Every structure is written in structure tokens, then in C-alpha cells.
Coordinates of C-alpha atoms in Angstrom, one line a residue:
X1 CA 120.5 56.1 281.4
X2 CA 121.1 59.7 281.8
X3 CA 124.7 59.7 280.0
X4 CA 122.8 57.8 277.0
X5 CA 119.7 60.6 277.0
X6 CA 122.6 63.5 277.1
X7 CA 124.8 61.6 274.4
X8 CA 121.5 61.7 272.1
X9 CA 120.8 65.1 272.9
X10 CA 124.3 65.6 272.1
X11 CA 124.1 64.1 268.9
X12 CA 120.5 65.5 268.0
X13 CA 121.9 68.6 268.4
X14 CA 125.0 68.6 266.5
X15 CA 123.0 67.3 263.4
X16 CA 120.4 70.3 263.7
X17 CA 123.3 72.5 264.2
X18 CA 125.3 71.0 261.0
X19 CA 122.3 71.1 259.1
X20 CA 121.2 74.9 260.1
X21 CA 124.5 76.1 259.0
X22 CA 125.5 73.6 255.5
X23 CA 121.7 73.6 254.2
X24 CA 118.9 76.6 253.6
X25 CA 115.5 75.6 253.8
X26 CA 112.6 76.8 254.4
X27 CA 110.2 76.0 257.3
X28 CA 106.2 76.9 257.7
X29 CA 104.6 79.6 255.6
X30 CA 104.5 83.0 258.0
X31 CA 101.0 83.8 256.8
X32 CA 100.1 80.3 258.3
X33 CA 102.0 81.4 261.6
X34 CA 100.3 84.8 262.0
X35 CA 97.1 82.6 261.8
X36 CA 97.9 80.5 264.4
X37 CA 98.5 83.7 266.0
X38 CA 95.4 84.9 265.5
X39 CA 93.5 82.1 266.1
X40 CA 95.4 81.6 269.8
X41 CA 94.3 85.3 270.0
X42 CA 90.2 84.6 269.0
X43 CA 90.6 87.1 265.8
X44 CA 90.6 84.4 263.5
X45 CA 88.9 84.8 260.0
X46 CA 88.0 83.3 256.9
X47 CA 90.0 86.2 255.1
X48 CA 93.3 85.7 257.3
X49 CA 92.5 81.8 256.8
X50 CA 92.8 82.6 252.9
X51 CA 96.1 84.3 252.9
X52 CA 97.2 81.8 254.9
X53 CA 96.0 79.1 252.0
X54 CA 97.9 81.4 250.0
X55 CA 100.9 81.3 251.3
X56 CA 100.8 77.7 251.8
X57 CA 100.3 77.1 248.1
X58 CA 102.9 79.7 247.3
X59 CA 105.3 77.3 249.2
X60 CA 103.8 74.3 247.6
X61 CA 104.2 75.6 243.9
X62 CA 108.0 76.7 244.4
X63 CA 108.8 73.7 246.2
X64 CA 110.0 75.3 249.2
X65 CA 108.5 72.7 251.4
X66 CA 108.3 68.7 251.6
X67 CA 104.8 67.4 250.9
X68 CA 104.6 66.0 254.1
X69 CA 104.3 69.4 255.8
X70 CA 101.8 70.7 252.9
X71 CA 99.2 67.8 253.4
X72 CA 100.0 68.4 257.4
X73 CA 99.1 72.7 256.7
X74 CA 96.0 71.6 254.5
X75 CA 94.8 69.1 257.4
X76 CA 94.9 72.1 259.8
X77 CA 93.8 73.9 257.4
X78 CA 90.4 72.0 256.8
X79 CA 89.9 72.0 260.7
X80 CA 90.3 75.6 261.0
X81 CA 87.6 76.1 258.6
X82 CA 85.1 73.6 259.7
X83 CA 85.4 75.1 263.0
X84 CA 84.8 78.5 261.5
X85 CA 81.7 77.6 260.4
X86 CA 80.0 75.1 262.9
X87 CA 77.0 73.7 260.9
X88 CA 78.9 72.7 258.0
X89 CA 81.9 72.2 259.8
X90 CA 80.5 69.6 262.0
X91 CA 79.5 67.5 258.7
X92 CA 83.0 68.0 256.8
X93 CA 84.8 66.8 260.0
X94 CA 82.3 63.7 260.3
X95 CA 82.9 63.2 256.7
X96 CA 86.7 63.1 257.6
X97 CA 87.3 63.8 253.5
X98 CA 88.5 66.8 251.8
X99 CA 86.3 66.0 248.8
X100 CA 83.3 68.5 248.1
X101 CA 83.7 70.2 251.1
X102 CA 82.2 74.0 251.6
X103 CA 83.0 76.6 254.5
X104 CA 80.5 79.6 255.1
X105 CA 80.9 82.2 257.1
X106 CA 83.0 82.8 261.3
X107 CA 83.1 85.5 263.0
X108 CA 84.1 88.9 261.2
X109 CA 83.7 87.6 257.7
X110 CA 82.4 89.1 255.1
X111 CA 78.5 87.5 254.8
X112 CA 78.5 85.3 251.6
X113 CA 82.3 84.9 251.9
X114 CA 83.5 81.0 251.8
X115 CA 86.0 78.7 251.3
X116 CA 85.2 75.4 248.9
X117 CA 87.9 72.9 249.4
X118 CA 87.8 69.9 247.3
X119 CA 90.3 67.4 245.4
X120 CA 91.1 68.9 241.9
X121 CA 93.7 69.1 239.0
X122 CA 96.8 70.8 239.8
X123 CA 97.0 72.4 236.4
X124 CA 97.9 76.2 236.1
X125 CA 95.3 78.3 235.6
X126 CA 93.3 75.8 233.8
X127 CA 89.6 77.5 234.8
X128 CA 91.2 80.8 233.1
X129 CA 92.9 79.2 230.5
X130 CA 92.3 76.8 227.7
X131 CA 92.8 72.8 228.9
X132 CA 95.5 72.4 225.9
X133 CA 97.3 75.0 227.4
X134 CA 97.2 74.2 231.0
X135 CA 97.9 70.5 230.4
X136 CA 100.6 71.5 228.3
X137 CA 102.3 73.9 230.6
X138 CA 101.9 72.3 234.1
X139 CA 105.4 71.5 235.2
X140 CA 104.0 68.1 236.3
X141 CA 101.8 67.0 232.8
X142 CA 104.5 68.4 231.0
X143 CA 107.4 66.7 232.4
X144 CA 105.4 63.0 232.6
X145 CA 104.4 63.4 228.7
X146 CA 107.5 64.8 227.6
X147 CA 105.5 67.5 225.9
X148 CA 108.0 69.0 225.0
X149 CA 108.8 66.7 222.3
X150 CA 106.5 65.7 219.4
X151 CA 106.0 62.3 220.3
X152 CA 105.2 63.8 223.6
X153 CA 102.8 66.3 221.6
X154 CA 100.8 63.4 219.9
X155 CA 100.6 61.6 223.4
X156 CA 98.6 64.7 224.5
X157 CA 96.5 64.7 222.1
X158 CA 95.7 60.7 222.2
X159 CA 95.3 61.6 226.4
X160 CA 92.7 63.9 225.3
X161 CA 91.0 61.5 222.5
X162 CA 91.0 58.7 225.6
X163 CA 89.4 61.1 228.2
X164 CA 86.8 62.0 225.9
X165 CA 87.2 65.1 225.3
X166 CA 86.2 66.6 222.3
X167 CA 89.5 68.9 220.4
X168 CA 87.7 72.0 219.8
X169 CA 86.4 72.1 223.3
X170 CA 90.1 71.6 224.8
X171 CA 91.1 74.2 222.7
X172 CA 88.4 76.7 223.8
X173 CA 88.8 79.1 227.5
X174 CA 87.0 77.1 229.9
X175 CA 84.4 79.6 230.6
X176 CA 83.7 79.0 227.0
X177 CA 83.3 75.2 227.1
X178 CA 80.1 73.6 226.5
X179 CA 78.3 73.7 230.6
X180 CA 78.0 69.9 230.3
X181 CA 82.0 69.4 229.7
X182 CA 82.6 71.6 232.2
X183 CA 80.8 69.7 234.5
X184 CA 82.1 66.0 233.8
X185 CA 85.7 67.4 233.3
X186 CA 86.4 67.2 237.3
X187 CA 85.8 62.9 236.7
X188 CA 87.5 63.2 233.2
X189 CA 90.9 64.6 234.7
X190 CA 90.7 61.9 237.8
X191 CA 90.3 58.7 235.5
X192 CA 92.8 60.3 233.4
X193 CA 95.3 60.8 236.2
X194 CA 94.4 57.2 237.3
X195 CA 94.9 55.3 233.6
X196 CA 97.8 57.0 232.8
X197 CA 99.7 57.0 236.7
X198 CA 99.7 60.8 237.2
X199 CA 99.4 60.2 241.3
X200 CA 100.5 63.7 241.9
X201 CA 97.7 65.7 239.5
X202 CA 94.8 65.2 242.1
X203 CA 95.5 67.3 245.2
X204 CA 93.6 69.0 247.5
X205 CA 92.6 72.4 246.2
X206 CA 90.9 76.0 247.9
X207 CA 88.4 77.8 246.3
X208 CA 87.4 81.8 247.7
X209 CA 83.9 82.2 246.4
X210 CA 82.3 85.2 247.3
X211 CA 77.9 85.7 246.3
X212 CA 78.3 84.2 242.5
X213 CA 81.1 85.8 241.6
X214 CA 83.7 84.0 239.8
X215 CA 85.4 81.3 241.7
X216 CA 89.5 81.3 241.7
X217 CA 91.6 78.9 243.2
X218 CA 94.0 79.6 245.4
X219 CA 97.1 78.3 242.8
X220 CA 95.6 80.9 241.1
X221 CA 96.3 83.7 243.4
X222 CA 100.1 82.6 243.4
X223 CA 100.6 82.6 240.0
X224 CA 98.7 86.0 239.7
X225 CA 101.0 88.0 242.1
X226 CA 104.2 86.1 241.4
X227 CA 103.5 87.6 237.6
X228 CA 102.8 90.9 239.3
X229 CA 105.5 90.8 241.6
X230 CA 108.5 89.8 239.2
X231 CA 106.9 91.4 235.9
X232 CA 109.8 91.9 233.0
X233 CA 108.5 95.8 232.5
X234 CA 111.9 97.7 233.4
X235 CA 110.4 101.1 233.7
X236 CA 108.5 99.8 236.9
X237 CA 110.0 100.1 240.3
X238 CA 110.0 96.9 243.0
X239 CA 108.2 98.9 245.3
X240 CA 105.4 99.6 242.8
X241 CA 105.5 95.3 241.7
X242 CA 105.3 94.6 245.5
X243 CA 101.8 97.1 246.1
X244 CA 100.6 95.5 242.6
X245 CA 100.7 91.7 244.6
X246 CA 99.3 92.7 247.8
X247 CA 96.5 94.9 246.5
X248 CA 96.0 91.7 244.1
X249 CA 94.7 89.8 247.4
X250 CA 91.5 92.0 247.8
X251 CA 88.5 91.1 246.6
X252 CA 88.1 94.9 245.3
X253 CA 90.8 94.4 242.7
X254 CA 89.5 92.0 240.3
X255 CA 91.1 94.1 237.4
X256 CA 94.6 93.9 239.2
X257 CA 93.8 89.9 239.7
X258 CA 92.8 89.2 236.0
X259 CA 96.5 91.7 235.3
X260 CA 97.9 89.2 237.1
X261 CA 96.8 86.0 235.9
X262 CA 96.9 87.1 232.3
X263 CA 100.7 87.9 232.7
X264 CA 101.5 84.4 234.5
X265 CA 100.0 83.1 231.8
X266 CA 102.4 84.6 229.1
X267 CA 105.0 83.7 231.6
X268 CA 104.2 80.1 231.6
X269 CA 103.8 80.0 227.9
X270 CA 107.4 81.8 228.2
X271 CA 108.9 79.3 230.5
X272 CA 107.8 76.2 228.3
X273 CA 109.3 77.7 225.0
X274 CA 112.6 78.0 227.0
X275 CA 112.6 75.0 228.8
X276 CA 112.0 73.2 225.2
X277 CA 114.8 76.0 224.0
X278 CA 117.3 74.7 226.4
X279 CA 116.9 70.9 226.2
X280 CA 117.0 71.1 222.7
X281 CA 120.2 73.5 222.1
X282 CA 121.4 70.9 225.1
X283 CA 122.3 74.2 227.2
X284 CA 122.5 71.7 230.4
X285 CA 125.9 70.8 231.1
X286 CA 127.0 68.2 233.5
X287 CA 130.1 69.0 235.7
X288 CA 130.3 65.9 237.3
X289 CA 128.4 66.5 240.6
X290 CA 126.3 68.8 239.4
X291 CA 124.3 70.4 236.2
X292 CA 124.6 73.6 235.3
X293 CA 123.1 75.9 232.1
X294 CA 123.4 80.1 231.6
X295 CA 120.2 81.7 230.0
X296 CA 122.2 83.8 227.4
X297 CA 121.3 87.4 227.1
X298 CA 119.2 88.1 223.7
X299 CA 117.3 85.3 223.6
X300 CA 113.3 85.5 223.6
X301 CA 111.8 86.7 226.8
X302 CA 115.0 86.2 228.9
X303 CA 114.4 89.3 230.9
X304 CA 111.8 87.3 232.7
X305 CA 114.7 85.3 234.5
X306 CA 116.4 88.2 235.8
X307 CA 114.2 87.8 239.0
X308 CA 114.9 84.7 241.5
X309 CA 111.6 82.6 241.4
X310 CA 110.9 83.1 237.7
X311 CA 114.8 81.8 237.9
X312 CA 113.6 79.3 240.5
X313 CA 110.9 77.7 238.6
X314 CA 113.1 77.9 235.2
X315 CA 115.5 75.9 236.8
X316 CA 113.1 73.4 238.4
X317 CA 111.3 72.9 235.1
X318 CA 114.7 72.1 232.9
X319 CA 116.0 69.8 236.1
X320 CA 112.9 67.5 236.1
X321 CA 112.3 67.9 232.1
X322 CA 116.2 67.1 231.6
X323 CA 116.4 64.2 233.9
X324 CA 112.9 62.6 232.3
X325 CA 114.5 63.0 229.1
X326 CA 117.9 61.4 230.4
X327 CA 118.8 58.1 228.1
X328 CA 120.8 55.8 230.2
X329 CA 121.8 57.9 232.8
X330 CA 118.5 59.1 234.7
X331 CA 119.3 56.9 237.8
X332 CA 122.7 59.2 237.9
X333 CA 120.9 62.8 237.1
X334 CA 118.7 62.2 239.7
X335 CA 120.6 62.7 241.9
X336 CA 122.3 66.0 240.8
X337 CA 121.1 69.8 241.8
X338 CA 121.3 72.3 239.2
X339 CA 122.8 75.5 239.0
X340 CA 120.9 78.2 236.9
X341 CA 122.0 82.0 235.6
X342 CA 120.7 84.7 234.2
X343 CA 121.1 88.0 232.9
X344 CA 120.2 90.3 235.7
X345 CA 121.6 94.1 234.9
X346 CA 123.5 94.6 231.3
X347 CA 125.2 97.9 232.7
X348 CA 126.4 96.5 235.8
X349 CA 126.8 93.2 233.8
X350 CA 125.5 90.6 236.3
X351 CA 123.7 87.6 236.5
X352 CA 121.8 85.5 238.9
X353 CA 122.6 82.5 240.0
X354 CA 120.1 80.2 241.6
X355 CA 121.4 76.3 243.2
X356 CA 118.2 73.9 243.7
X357 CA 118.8 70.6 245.3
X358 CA 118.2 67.0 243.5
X359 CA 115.1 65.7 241.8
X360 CA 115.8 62.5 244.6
X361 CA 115.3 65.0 247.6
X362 CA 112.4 64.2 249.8
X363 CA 112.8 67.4 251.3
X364 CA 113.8 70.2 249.3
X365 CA 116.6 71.8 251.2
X366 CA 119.7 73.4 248.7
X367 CA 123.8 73.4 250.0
X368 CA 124.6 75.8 247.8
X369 CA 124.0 78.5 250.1
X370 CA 127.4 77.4 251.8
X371 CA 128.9 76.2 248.4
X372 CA 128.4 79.7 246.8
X373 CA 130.4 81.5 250.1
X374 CA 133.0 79.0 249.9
X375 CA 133.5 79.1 245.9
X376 CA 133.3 82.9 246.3
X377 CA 136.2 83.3 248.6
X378 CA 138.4 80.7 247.0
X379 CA 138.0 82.6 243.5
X380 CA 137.5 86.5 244.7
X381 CA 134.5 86.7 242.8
X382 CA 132.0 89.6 242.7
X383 CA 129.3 87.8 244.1
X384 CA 126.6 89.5 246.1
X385 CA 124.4 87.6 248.6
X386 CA 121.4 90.1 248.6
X387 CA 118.4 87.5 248.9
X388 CA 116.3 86.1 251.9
X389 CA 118.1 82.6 250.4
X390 CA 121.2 81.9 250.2
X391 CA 121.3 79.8 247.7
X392 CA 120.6 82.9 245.0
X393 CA 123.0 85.5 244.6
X394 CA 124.2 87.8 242.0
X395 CA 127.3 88.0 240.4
X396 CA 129.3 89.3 237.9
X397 CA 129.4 87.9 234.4
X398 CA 133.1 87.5 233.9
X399 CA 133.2 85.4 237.1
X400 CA 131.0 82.6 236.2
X401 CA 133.1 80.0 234.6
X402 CA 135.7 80.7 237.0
X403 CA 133.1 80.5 239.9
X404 CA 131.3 77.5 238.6
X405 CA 135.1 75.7 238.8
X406 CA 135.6 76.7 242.0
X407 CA 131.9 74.9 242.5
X408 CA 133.1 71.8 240.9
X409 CA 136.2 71.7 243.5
X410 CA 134.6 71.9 246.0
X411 CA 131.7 69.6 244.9
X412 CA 134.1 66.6 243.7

């Protein structure tokens, strides 16, 4: 019995090991951690619980984590603050449902601070932006409708017709919208998820409402200070970008918030037109065990991609929109990571290079990490691996197709 438990151990371990050192991943969000710590500690909060929702979604939205371990984080998330507030925590945890459930108050908060969590749409920026827009730049709406396309064009607007939803409304900001729409949309969006097997567009969502200011999502605070953080202005320094996020999260800087989300949202209408750009110039290649397409220097807004989760999401966007728009040969692209490059310093002439693992893979974990050291040592190419992940790094621009062989050997 004991040589069989030590021969699993054995095993267990050598297939952590393996994968610790062939795959880069990423594990729970550190804002949730220094929560945990806090909350061991009794100096838990509603605020600290916020940026810990925050960085949750953060990992949610770039994929960096299986959904598994989201739903698990927003579980322990909706306990946390039902315990922060007893009185209306003790109903939400009866009610066991993360539907239409408010959290006032704890210990050390701010009076009139709470946290409304509730089932809603997962589309961008929707309460800031026009429903048109949002539907139409959501990675997940746009890569089930094909929107990029014009039958996929005509399908929204027939979606829209079918929910109910009168065209000069969906076309108007949603503080603009007519009180009555605004009210029914919540129902409009879940029977439209439900007729048209959208599974994915109702998830559980966190709201920061403070007196009666203006409610914003939590999604929303991502997409705010990743515009902020990776903004395409040249003449501002990283350190300056970095301040501009953090001092987004205070409830003081609504200005620097509504910076923010009015630059994701140029950035999302910027990563559509490119995405559409890429899949109709067919820009993605396919080197046998993997895809591959370069963000050439000059085109519109490509500055943007010069920083590694603008790249990120770029690259996730044209992997999902290119394999839905695969003709005989989905079953085969789903299976294939992508590598994406960009333009990252015309003087120095570099780009960055980002690997992100299959459409097919449960949980999103990237070999390129190991791939890129490998390929980089069999070619001598001037590749620097300057980022927390492994699986981006920089290099130079006349190294590429000679790197991106060296990818294919190794790959085959």
C-alpha cells in the first residue's frame, strides 16, 4: 500500500513539475489573495472586496483563468459579502442565488457604499455605450453572429427586431434610452441569449454603487484602466499610464474613470475594424501546428498593439473569429494556438510577439513560453523575454520569419 501511495506521489509530482516548467499559466488573482489575507486578519472591507472583484474580472476578460476557478472566486465572492453585511446577507445566502442580490455596508466602509451582484449581459460597456455598439463589439456576440461579415450584420439587426427592441433606441447611449426600455432590457437580453443559444452572455456580474451615483460594473473598471494603462499616446511615460489605472479605482476620480472608459471604447471599436481587417486581407496563416498573422506597421491604429494585452485580446479575437469563420476545417483550427506580432519600437525595430493556446483548451495555459526559448536559441534571434509571461516577448523584426520556422520545427 505504501509503495503504490509513493509511486502516485511520484507520478503526481513529476506531472506538476512537467507542467510548471513546459506551460505558463496563471493561477488566482493577487488582489483576491491579499483579501483572503485580510479577511484571516479581520480588516476585511467592502472596498478591498471590490478590487478584489476587479481583479477577478480582469482575469476573467483576458482569459487568464478557466471558468471553473472564476465561478469558484464569484462563489466566495458572494459569501464574503453577505457576511459583510449580516441583515441582507443572511437573506442572499438563504436565497442561495446570485440573482438580484444587494450588499450594504461591513465594518470600515464607507456608509452608503455597496456591492449589487446580479446575473447580467457580458457586453462591453453596454450601460456607457450604445446596445449596437456593445453587441457588436463583445468578443462573444461578435464571434457567434459573425458580425463581422454582412450577413452577420443583417443577423444583428433581425436579433434586435426579434428582441423587441426598437432601432433608434439601440442606437441611442443607454442613459439616453427611453426609462421603460431600460428597464425591460435585462429580460430582453436573457430570452435573447436563450432563443438564439448564447449560454455564455448571462454571467454573474458586480455593481459598486455608492448614494445615487452612477452605477459601473465591475467589467467596466477593467476595460477603463486597461485603456489607461496601455494608451497608444507615445509622449506618456509607463509610470504615468500605471498612476492613471490605479487612481482610476477611487471613487474620487470619476473624470479619470469616464478617461478611461471612453478610450476602451475607441479601442474596442479599433480592435473590431482590425479583427474584420485581418480576416478579410486573410493575414492568418497556418503553419501546420499552428496559426500565425503580423500586424504590419502603417496600418490604422496599429500602435495600439504595441502593448501585450491590447496584443492579447487582438490575438484572442482573430483566433475565435477565424476559426468560427473556418469552412471545412474548424474541427482542425480548433485545436491550433496562435501566434500574434506587432510593431513595438520603429527605431529599435522590434515587435511583440504574443503565443495563446487553442480555442479547445479548457484551461487556458500557453507552451510557448518554452517554444519561444527553444526557437530562440536554435535561430540566435534577438528576442527579449522582458514580461511577467513568458509567452510574450519582444523581438527583432528581421528575425521573425526565421524565428517563426524555428517554431514550426519544433512544433511538427
Amino acid at each position: 500500500m505504501k509503495r503504490r501511495q509513493k509511486r502516485l506521489w511520484e507520478e503526481e509530482r513529476k506531472r506538476v513539475v512537467f507542467e510548471y516548467t513546459q506551460f505558463s499559466y496563471y493561477g488566482r488573482s493577487s488582489a483576491m489573495i491579499l483579501y483572503e489575507l485580510a479577511w484571516k486578519m479581520n480588516k476585511e472591507n467592502l472596498e478591498l472586496l471590490w478590487h478584489a472583484i476587479i481583479g477577478v474580472m480582469d482575469q476573467f476578460i483576458l482569459n487568464k483563468i478557466p471558468t471553473s476557478l472564476f465561478k469558484s472566486d464569484v462563489e466566495f465572492i458572494r459569501n464574503q459579502a453577505g457576511r459583510l453585511n449580516p441583515c441582507a446577507g443572511d437573506d442572499m445566502l438563504e436565497a442561495g442565488s446570485m440573482n438580484c442580490s444587494t450588499v450594504a455596508g461591513g465594518a470600515g466602509t464607507v456608509p452608503g457604499l455597496r456591492i449589487e451582484c446580479e446575473d447580467d449581459a457580458q457586453l462591453v460597456l453596454y450601460k456607457h455605450w450604445t446596445l449596437q455598439a456593445s453587441l457588436r463589439h463583445t468578443m462573444y456576440t461578435a464571434v457567434s453572429l459573425k458580425l463581422w461579415t454582412v450577413k452577420g450584420e443583417q443577423r444583428l439587426q433581425r436579433l434586435l427586431a426579434e428582441m423587441g427592441m426598437p432601432l433608434l433606441q439601440s442606437k441611442q447611449l443607454y442613459s439616453s434610452m427611453d426609462l421603460s426600455i431600460r428597464k425591460e432590457l435585462p429580460g430582453m437580453l436573457s430570452k435573447m441569449a436563450t432563443d438564439h443559444q448564447l449560454d455564455a452572455l448571462i454571467m454573474p456580474s458586480f455593481t459598486l454603487v455608492h448614494g445615487y451615483r452612477t452605477k459601473v460594473q465591475a467589467a467596466d473598471y477593467v476595460y477603463a484602466m486597461l485603456a489607461l494603462l496601455e494608451t497608444p499616446m507615445q509622449d506618456k511615460k509607463p509610470s504615468d499610464c500605471f498612476l492613471d489605472a490605479a487612481y482610476c479605482l477611487s471613487r474620487q476620480n470619476k473624470n479619470l474613470l469616464s478617461e478611461g472608459i471612453q478610450s476602451a471604447k475607441k479601442f474596442l471599436s479599433s480592435l473590431f475594424k482590425t479583427v474584420q481587417s485581418i480576416l478579410d486581407m486573410k493575414q492568418v496563416n497556418n503553419a501546420g501546428p499552428f496559426l500565425y498573422m503580423f500586424v504590419q506597421e502603417g496600418t490604422v491604429d496599429y500602435k495600439y498593439y504595441s502593448k501585450p494585452h491590447a496584443l492579447s485580446l487582438l490575438a484572442m479575437f482573430t483566433l475565435k473569429a477565424y476559426v468560427a469563420s473556418s469552412i471545412g476545417s474548424r474541427t482542425r483550427n480548433l485545436s491550433k494556438p496562435l501566434v500574434a506580432s506587432a510593431p513595438l519600437d520603429a527605431l529599435a525595430e522590434t515587435c511583440l510577439m504574443i503565443g495563446i493556446p487553442p480555442v479547445s483548451e479548457v484551461i487556458p495555459r500557453s507552451f510557448f513560453g518554452k517554444a519561444f526559448e527553444q526557437a530562440a536559441d536554435k535561430t540566435g534571434s534577438r528576442v527579449r523575454f522582458d514580461y511577467f509571461d513568458s509567452s510574450i516577448v519582444s523581438i527583432h523584426k528581421a528575425d521573425r520569419h526565421k524565428f517563426i520556422d524555428a517554431l514550426y520545427s519544433l512544433l511538427m
